[in-house]
Tab-separated table of C-alpha atoms in Angstrom:
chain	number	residue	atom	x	y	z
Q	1	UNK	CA	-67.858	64.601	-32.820
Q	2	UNK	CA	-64.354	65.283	-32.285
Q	3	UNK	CA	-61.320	62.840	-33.793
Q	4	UNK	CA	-59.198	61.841	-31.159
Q	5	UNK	CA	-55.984	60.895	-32.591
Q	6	UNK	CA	-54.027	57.167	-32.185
Q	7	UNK	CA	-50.482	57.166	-31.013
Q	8	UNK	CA	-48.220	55.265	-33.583
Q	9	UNK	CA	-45.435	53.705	-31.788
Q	10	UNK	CA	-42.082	54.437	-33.489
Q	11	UNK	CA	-40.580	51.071	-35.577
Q	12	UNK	CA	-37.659	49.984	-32.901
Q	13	UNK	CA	-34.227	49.140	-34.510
Q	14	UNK	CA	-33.138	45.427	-34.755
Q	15	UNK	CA	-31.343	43.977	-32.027
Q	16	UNK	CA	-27.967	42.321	-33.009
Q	17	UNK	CA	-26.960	39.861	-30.583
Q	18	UNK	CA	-23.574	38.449	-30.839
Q	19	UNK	CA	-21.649	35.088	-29.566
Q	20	UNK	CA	-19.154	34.907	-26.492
Q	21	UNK	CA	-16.146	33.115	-27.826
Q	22	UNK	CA	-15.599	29.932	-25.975
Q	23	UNK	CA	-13.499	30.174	-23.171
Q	24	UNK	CA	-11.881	26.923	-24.055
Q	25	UNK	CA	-8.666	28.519	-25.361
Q	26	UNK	CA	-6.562	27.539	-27.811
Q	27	UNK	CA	-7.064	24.128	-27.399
Q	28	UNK	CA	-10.509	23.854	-26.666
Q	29	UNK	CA	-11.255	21.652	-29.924
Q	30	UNK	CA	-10.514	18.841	-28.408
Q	31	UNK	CA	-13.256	18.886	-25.984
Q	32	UNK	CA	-15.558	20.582	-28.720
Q	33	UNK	CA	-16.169	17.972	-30.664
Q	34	UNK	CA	-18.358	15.015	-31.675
Q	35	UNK	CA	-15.653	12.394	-30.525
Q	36	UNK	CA	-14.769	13.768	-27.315
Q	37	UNK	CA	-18.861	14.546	-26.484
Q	38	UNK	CA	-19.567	10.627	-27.668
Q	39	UNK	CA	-16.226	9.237	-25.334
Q	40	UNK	CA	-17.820	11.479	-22.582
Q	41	UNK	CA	-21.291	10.096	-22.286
Q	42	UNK	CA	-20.296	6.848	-22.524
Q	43	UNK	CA	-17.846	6.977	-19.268
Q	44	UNK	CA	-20.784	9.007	-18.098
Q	45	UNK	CA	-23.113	6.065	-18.326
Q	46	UNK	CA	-20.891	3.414	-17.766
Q	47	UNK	CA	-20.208	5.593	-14.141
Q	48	UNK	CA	-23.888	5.311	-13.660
Q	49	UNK	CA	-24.068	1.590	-13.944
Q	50	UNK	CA	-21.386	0.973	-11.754
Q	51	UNK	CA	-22.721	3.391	-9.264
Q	52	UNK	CA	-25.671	1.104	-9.464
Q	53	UNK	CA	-23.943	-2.408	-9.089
Q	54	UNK	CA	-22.940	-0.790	-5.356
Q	55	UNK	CA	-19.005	-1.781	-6.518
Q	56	UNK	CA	-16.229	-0.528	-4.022
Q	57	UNK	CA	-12.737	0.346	-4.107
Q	58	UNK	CA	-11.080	-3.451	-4.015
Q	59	UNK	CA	-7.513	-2.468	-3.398
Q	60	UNK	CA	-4.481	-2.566	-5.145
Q	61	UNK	CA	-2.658	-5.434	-6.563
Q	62	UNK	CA	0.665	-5.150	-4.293
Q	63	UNK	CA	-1.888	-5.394	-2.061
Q	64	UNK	CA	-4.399	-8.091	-2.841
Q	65	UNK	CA	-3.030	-10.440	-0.145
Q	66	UNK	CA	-2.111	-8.171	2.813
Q	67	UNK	CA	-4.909	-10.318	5.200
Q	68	UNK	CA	-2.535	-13.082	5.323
Q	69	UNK	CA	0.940	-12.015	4.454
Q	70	UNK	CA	0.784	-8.752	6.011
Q	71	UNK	CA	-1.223	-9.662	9.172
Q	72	UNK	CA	-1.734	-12.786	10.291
Q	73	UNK	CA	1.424	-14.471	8.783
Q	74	UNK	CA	4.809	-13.619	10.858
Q	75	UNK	CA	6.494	-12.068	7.754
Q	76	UNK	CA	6.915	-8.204	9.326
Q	77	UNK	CA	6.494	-9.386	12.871
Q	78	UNK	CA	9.728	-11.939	13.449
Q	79	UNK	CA	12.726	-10.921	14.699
Q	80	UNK	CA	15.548	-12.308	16.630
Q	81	UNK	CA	17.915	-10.962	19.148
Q	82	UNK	CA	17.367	-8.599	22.068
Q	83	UNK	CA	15.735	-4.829	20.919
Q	84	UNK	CA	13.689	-2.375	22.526
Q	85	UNK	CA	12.241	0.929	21.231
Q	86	UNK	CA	11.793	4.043	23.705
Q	87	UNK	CA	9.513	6.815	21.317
Q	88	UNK	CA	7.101	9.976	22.597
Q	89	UNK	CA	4.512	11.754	21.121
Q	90	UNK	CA	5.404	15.331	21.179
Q	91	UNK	CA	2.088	16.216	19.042
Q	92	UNK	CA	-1.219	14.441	18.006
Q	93	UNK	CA	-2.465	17.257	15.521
Q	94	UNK	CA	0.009	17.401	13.732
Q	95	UNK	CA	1.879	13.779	14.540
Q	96	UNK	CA	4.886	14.471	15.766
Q	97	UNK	CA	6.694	11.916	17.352
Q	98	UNK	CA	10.500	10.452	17.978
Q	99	UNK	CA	11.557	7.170	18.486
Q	100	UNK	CA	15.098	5.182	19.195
Q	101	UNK	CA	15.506	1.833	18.694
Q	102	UNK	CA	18.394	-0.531	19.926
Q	103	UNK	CA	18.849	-3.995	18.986
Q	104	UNK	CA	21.353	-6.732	19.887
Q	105	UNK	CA	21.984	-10.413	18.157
Q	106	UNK	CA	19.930	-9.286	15.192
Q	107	UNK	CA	21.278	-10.115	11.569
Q	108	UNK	CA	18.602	-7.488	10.171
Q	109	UNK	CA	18.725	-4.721	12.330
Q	110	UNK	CA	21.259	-1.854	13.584
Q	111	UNK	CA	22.788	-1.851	16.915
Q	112	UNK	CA	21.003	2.226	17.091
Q	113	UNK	CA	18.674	3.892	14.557
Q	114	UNK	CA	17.211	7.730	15.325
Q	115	UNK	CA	13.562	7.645	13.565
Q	116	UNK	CA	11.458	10.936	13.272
Q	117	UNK	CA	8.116	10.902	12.034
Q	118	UNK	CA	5.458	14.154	11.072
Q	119	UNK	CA	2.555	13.974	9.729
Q	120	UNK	CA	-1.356	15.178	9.170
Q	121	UNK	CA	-4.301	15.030	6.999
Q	122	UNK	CA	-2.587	15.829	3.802
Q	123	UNK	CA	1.323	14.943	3.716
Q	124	UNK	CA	3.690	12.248	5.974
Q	125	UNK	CA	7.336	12.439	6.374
Q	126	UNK	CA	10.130	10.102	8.021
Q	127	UNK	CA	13.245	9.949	8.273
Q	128	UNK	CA	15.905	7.267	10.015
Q	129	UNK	CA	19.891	7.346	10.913
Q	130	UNK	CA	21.016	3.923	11.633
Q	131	UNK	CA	24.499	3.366	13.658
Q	132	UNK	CA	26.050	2.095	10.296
Q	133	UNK	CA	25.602	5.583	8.819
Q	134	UNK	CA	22.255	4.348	6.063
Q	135	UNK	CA	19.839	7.312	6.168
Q	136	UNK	CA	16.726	6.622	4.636
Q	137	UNK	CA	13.973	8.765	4.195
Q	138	UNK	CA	9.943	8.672	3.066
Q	139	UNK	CA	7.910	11.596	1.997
Q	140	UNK	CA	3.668	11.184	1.314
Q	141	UNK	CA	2.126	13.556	-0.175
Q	142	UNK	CA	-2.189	13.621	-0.835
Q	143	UNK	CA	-2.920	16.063	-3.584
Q	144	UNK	CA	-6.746	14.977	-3.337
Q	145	UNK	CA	-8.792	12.393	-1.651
Q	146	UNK	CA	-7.767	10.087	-4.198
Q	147	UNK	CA	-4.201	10.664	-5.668
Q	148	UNK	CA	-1.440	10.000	-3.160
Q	149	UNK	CA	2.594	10.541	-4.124
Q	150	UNK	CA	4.789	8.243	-2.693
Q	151	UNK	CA	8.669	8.860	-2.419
Q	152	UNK	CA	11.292	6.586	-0.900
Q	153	UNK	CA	14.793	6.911	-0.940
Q	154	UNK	CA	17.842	5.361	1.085
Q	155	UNK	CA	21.840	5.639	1.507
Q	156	UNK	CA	23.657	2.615	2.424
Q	157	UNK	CA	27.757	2.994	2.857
Q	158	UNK	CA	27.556	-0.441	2.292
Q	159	UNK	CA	25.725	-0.836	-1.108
Q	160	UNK	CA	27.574	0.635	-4.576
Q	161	UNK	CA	23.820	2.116	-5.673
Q	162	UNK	CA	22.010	4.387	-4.084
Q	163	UNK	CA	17.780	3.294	-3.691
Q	164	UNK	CA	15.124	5.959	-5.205
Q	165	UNK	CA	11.143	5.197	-5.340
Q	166	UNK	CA	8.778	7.287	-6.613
Q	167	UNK	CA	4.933	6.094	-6.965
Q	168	UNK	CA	1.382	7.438	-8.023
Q	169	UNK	CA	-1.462	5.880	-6.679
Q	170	UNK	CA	-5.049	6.457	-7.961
Q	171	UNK	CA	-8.030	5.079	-5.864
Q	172	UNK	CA	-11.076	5.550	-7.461
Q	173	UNK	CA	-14.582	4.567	-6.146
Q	174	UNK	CA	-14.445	1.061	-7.807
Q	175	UNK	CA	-10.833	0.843	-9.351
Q	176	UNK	CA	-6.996	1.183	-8.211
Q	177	UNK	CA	-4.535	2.474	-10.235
Q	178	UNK	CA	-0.641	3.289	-9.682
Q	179	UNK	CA	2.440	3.927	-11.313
Q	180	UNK	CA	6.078	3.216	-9.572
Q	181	UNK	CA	9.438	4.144	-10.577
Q	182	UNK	CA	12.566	2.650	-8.844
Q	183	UNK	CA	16.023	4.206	-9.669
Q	184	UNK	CA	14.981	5.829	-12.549
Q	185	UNK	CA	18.455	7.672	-14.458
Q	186	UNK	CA	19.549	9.427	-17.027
Q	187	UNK	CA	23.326	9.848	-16.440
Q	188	UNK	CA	24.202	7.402	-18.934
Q	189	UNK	CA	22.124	9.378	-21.736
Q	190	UNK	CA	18.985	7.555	-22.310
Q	191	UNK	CA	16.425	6.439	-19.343
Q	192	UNK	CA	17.376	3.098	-17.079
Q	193	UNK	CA	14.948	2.055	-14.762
Q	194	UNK	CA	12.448	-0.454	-13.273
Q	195	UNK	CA	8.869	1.095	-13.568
Q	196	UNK	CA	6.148	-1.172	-12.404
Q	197	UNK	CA	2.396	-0.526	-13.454
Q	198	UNK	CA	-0.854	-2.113	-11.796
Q	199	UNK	CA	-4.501	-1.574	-12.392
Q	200	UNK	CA	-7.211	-3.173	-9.952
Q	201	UNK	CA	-10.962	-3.051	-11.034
Q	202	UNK	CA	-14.124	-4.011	-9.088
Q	203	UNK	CA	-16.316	-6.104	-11.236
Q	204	UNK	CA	-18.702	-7.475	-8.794
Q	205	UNK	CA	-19.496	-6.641	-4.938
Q	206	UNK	CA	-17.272	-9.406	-4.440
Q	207	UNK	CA	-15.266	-9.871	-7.764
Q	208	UNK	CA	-12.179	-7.748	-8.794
Q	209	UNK	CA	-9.471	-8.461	-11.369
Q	210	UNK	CA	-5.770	-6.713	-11.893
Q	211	UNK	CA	-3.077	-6.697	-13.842
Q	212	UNK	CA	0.578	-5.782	-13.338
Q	213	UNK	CA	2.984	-4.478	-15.700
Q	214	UNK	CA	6.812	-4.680	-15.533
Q	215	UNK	CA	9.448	-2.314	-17.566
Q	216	UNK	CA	12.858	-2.910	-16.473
Q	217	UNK	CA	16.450	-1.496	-17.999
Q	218	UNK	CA	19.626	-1.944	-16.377
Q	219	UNK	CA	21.840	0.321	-18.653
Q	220	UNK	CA	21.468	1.273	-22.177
Q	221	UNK	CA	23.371	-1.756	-23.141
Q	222	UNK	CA	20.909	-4.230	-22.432
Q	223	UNK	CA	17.825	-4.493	-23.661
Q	224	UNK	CA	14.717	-3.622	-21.833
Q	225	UNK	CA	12.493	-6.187	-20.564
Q	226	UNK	CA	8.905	-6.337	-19.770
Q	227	UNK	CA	6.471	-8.837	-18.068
Q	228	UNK	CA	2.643	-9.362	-16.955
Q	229	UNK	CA	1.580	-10.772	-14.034
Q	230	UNK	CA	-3.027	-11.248	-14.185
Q	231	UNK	CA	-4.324	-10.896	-10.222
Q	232	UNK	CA	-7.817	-11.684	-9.300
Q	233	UNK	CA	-9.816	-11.570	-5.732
Q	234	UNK	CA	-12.986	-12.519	-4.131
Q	235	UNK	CA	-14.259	-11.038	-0.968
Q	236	UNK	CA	-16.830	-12.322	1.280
Q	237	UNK	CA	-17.426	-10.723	4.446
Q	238	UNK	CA	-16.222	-14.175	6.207
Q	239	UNK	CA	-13.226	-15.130	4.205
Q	240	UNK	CA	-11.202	-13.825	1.008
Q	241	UNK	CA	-9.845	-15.815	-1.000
Q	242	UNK	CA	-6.580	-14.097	-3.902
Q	243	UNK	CA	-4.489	-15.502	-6.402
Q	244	UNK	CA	-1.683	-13.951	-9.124
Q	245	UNK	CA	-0.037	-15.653	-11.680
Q	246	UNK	CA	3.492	-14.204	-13.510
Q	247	UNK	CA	4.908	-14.219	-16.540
Q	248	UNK	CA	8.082	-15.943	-14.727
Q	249	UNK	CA	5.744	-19.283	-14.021
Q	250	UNK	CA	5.094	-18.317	-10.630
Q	251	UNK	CA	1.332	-19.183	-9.342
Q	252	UNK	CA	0.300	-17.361	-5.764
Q	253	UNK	CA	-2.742	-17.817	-4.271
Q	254	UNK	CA	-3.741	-16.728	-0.160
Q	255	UNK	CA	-7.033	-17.962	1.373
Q	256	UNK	CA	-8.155	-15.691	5.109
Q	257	UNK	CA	-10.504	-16.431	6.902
Q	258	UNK	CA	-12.262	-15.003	9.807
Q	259	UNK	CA	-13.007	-18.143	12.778
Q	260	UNK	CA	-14.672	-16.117	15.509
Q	261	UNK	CA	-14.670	-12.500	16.387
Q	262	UNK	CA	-10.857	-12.732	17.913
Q	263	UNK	CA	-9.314	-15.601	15.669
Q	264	UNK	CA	-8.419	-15.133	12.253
Q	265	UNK	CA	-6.516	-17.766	9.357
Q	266	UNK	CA	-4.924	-17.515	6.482
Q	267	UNK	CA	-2.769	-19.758	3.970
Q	268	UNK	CA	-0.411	-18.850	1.591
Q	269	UNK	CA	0.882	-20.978	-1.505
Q	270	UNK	CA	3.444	-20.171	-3.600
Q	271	UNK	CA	4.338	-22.316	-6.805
Q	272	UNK	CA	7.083	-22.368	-9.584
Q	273	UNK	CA	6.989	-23.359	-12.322
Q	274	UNK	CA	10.645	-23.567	-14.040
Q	275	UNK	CA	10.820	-25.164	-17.686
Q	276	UNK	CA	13.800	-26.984	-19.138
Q	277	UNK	CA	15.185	-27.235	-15.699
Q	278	UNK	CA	14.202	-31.204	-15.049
Q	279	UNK	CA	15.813	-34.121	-13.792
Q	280	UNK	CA	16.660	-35.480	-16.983
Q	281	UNK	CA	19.140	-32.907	-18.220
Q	282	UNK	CA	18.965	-29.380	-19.638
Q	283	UNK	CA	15.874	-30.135	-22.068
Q	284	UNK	CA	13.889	-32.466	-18.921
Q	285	UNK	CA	10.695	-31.635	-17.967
Q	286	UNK	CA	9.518	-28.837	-15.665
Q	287	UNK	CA	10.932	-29.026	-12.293
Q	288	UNK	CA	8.286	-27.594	-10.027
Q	289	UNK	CA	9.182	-26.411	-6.573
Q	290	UNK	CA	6.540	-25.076	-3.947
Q	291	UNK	CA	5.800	-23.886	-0.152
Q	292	UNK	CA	2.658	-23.520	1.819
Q	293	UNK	CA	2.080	-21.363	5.075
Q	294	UNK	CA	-0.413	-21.902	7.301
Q	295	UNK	CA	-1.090	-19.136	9.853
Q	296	UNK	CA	-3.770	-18.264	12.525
Q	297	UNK	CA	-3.799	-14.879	14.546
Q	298	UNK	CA	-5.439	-14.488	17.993
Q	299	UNK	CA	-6.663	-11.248	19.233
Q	300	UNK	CA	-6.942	-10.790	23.118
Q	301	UNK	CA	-7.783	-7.612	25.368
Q	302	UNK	CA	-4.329	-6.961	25.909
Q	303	UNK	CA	-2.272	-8.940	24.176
Q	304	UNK	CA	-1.691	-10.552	20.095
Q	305	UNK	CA	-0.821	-14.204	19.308
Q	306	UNK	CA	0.266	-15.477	15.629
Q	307	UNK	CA	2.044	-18.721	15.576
Q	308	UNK	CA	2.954	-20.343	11.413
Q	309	UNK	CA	3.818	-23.543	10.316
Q	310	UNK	CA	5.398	-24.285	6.767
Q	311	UNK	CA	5.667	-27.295	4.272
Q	312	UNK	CA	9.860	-26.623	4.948
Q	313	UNK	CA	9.473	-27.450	8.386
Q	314	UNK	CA	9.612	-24.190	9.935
Q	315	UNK	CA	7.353	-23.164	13.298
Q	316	UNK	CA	7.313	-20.264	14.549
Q	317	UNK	CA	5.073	-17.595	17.222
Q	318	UNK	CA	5.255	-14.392	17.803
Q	319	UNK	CA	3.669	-13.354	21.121
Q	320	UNK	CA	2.916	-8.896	21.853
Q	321	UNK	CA	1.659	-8.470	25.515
Q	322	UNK	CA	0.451	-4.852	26.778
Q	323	UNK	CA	1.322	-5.155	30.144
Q	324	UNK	CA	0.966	-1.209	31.287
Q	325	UNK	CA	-0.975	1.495	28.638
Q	326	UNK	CA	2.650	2.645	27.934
Q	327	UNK	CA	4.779	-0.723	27.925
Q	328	UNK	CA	4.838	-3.993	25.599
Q	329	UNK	CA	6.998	-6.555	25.397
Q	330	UNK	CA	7.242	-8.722	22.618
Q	331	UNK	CA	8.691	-12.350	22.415
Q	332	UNK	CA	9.501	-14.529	18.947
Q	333	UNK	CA	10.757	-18.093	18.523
Q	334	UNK	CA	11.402	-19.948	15.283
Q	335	UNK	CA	12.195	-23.541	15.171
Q	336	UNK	CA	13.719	-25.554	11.529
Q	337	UNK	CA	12.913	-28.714	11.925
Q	338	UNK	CA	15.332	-29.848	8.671
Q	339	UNK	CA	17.535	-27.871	9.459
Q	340	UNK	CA	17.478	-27.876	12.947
Q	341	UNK	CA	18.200	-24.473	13.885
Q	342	UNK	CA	16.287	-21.923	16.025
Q	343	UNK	CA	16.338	-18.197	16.527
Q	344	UNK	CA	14.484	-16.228	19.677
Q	345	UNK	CA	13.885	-12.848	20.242
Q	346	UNK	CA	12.568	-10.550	23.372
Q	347	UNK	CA	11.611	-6.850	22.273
Q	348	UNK	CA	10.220	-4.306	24.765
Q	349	UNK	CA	8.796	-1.071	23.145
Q	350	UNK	CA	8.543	1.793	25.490
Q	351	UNK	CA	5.693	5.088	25.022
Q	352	UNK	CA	6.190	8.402	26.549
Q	353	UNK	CA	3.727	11.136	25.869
Q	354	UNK	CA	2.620	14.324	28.191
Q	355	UNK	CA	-0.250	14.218	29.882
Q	356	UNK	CA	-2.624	16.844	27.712
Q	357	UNK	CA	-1.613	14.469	24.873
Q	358	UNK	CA	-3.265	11.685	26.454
Q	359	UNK	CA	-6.314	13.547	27.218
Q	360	UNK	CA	-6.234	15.287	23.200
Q	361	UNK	CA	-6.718	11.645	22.010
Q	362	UNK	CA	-9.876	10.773	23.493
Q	363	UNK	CA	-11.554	14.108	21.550
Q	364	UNK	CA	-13.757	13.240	18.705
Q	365	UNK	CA	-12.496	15.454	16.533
Q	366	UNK	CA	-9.256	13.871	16.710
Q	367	UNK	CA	-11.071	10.269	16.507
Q	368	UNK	CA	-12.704	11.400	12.833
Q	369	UNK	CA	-9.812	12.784	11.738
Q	370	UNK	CA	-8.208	11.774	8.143
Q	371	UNK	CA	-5.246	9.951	8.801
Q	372	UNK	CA	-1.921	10.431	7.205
Q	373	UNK	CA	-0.822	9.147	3.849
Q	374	UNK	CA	0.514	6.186	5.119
């Protein structure tokens, strides 16, 4: 019987496998370590439990009282003296849009400003010329979804300095965060300016706390000086209720609340607190001065009523009536009771835009649309 012979596979050669350098770079030790992997996981799980606490972004601390001071008070809505305001759309997407108002009587505003304002998703710019030869000018710019520059800047003939602004803002899912700059200079060799940092953090649904930071140099011959102002806020979805305290001895505090679907409240209190500044001399006790504000707001089809009343004795209203899609008038009246003074005002603003603008703004593309920088 016939052999039949085994094949005997050749012995293969060793396989030498070598490692891909890291593609870190030079500096890629500081990731690539046990420190950095340890800080990492724990922002990674702290991330996760705040993801699961359902905490949202709670604002900024500049902002923390804009539902009363910005909206239903009369702060940015009085005015006095005869104005109107004639603007058109030239654009929707892209904003494009011009606007010249004229005022008359008015101890804040120019007899004639030129405004021009452009803007999308991702940047905003404005610019005004005022009859007393000011320009000032405003530039947004969104690197991301949640890092917005800031830049302000304005030229008075009037004033020796000229105004520069420059701010970062941060909003993260459950946190605010911003850094501002205001005439910042190096002219006289080292770095004057006033930089102003806050940081807002959500630590309930309803709960958030902030603090604000203050750097200020005048010139390189003073010394700098700092301060810390502590903000918290609670939000509810009928009423919010925010207070901040400064380093000065100043104590804010707002309460809003929302009445019925149209009517809305808020009060505003502002203490401070001034030591050494008594009745009984230099070294009295603390003289403590205060106002309140109360304000309600009342929102109708076609028109917007706020009306104030203060611990000074002030009362005033401030009445905007749409009486035609393109035409509102406006009408303000302020009465000092301690003073006895009063100041009116009748505005009428005036909207021009073509007719395939109109219909562009009904689109729901248009309607979803991220809105400018503002």
């Amino acid at each position: 019987m016939a052999t039949v012979p085994v094949p005997i596979a050749a012995p293969q050669a060793p396989v030498v496998t070598f490692d891909e350098p890291s593609s870190g770079g030079v500096f890629s030790f500081l990731t690539d370590n046990a420190i950095s992997s340890i800080i990492n996981d724990t922002y990674q799980n702290l991330s996760e439990r705040r993801k699961l606490m359902g905490l949202s972004n709670p604002g900024s601390v500049e902002r923390i009282s804009s539902e009363v001071q910005r909206d239903v008070l009369l702060t940015n809505h009085m005015f006095s003296g005869l104005r109107c305001d004639l603007q058109k759309f030239f654009s929707i997407s892209p904003m494009f849009r011009l606007q010249h108002g004229f005022a008359m009587g008015s101890n804040v505003l120019p007899p004639w400003q030129l405004l021009a304002m452009y803007g999308n998703s991702r940047m905003l710019l404005q610019g005004t010329f005022s009859s007393d030869q000011s320009v000032s000018a405003m530039g947004n710019l969104r690197w991301t979804p949640k890092w917005v520059t800031r830049t302000q800047t304005q030229i008075d003939p009037r004033s020796p300095q000229t105004m520069l602004q420059v701010e970062n803002e941060y909003t993260g899912d459950d946190f605010s965060a911003s850094v501002k700059v205001l005439n910042p200079s190096i002219m006289e060799g080292g770095f004057t300016a006033i930089v102003i940092g806050d940081y807002m953090q959500a630590i309930t649904p309803r709960l958030a706390l902030g603090l604000e930071g203050v750097w200020q140099r005048a010139s390189l011959g003073a010394k700098p000086e700092t301060a810390m102002s502590y903000a918290a806020r609670y939000k509810t979805p009928d009423w919010i209720a925010a207070a901040q305290i400064h380093a000065s001895g100043q104590l804010g505090a707002t309460y809003w609340r929302r009445l019925s679907e149209k009517v809305e409240a808020g009060v505003d209190c502002q203490l401070q607190f001034a030591p050494g500044m008594g009745g009984a001399g230099m070294f009295g006790g603390i003289r403590k001065e205060g106002q309140t504000t109360v304000g309600v707001k009342y929102n109708f089809a076609t028109s917007v009523y706020r009306a104030q009343i203060d611990s000074a004795g002030k009362v005033g209203c401030v009445l905007e009536k749409r009486v035609a899609p393109a035409i509102t008038f406006s009408f303000a009246a302020e009465i000092d009771q301690w003073k006895n003074t009063h100041k009116l005002g009748l505005g009428v603003s005036l909207e021009g835009s073509p007719e395939e603008l109109e219909a562009q703004m009904q689109r729901p593309e248009l309607q979803n649309e991220t809105p400018p920088p503002y």
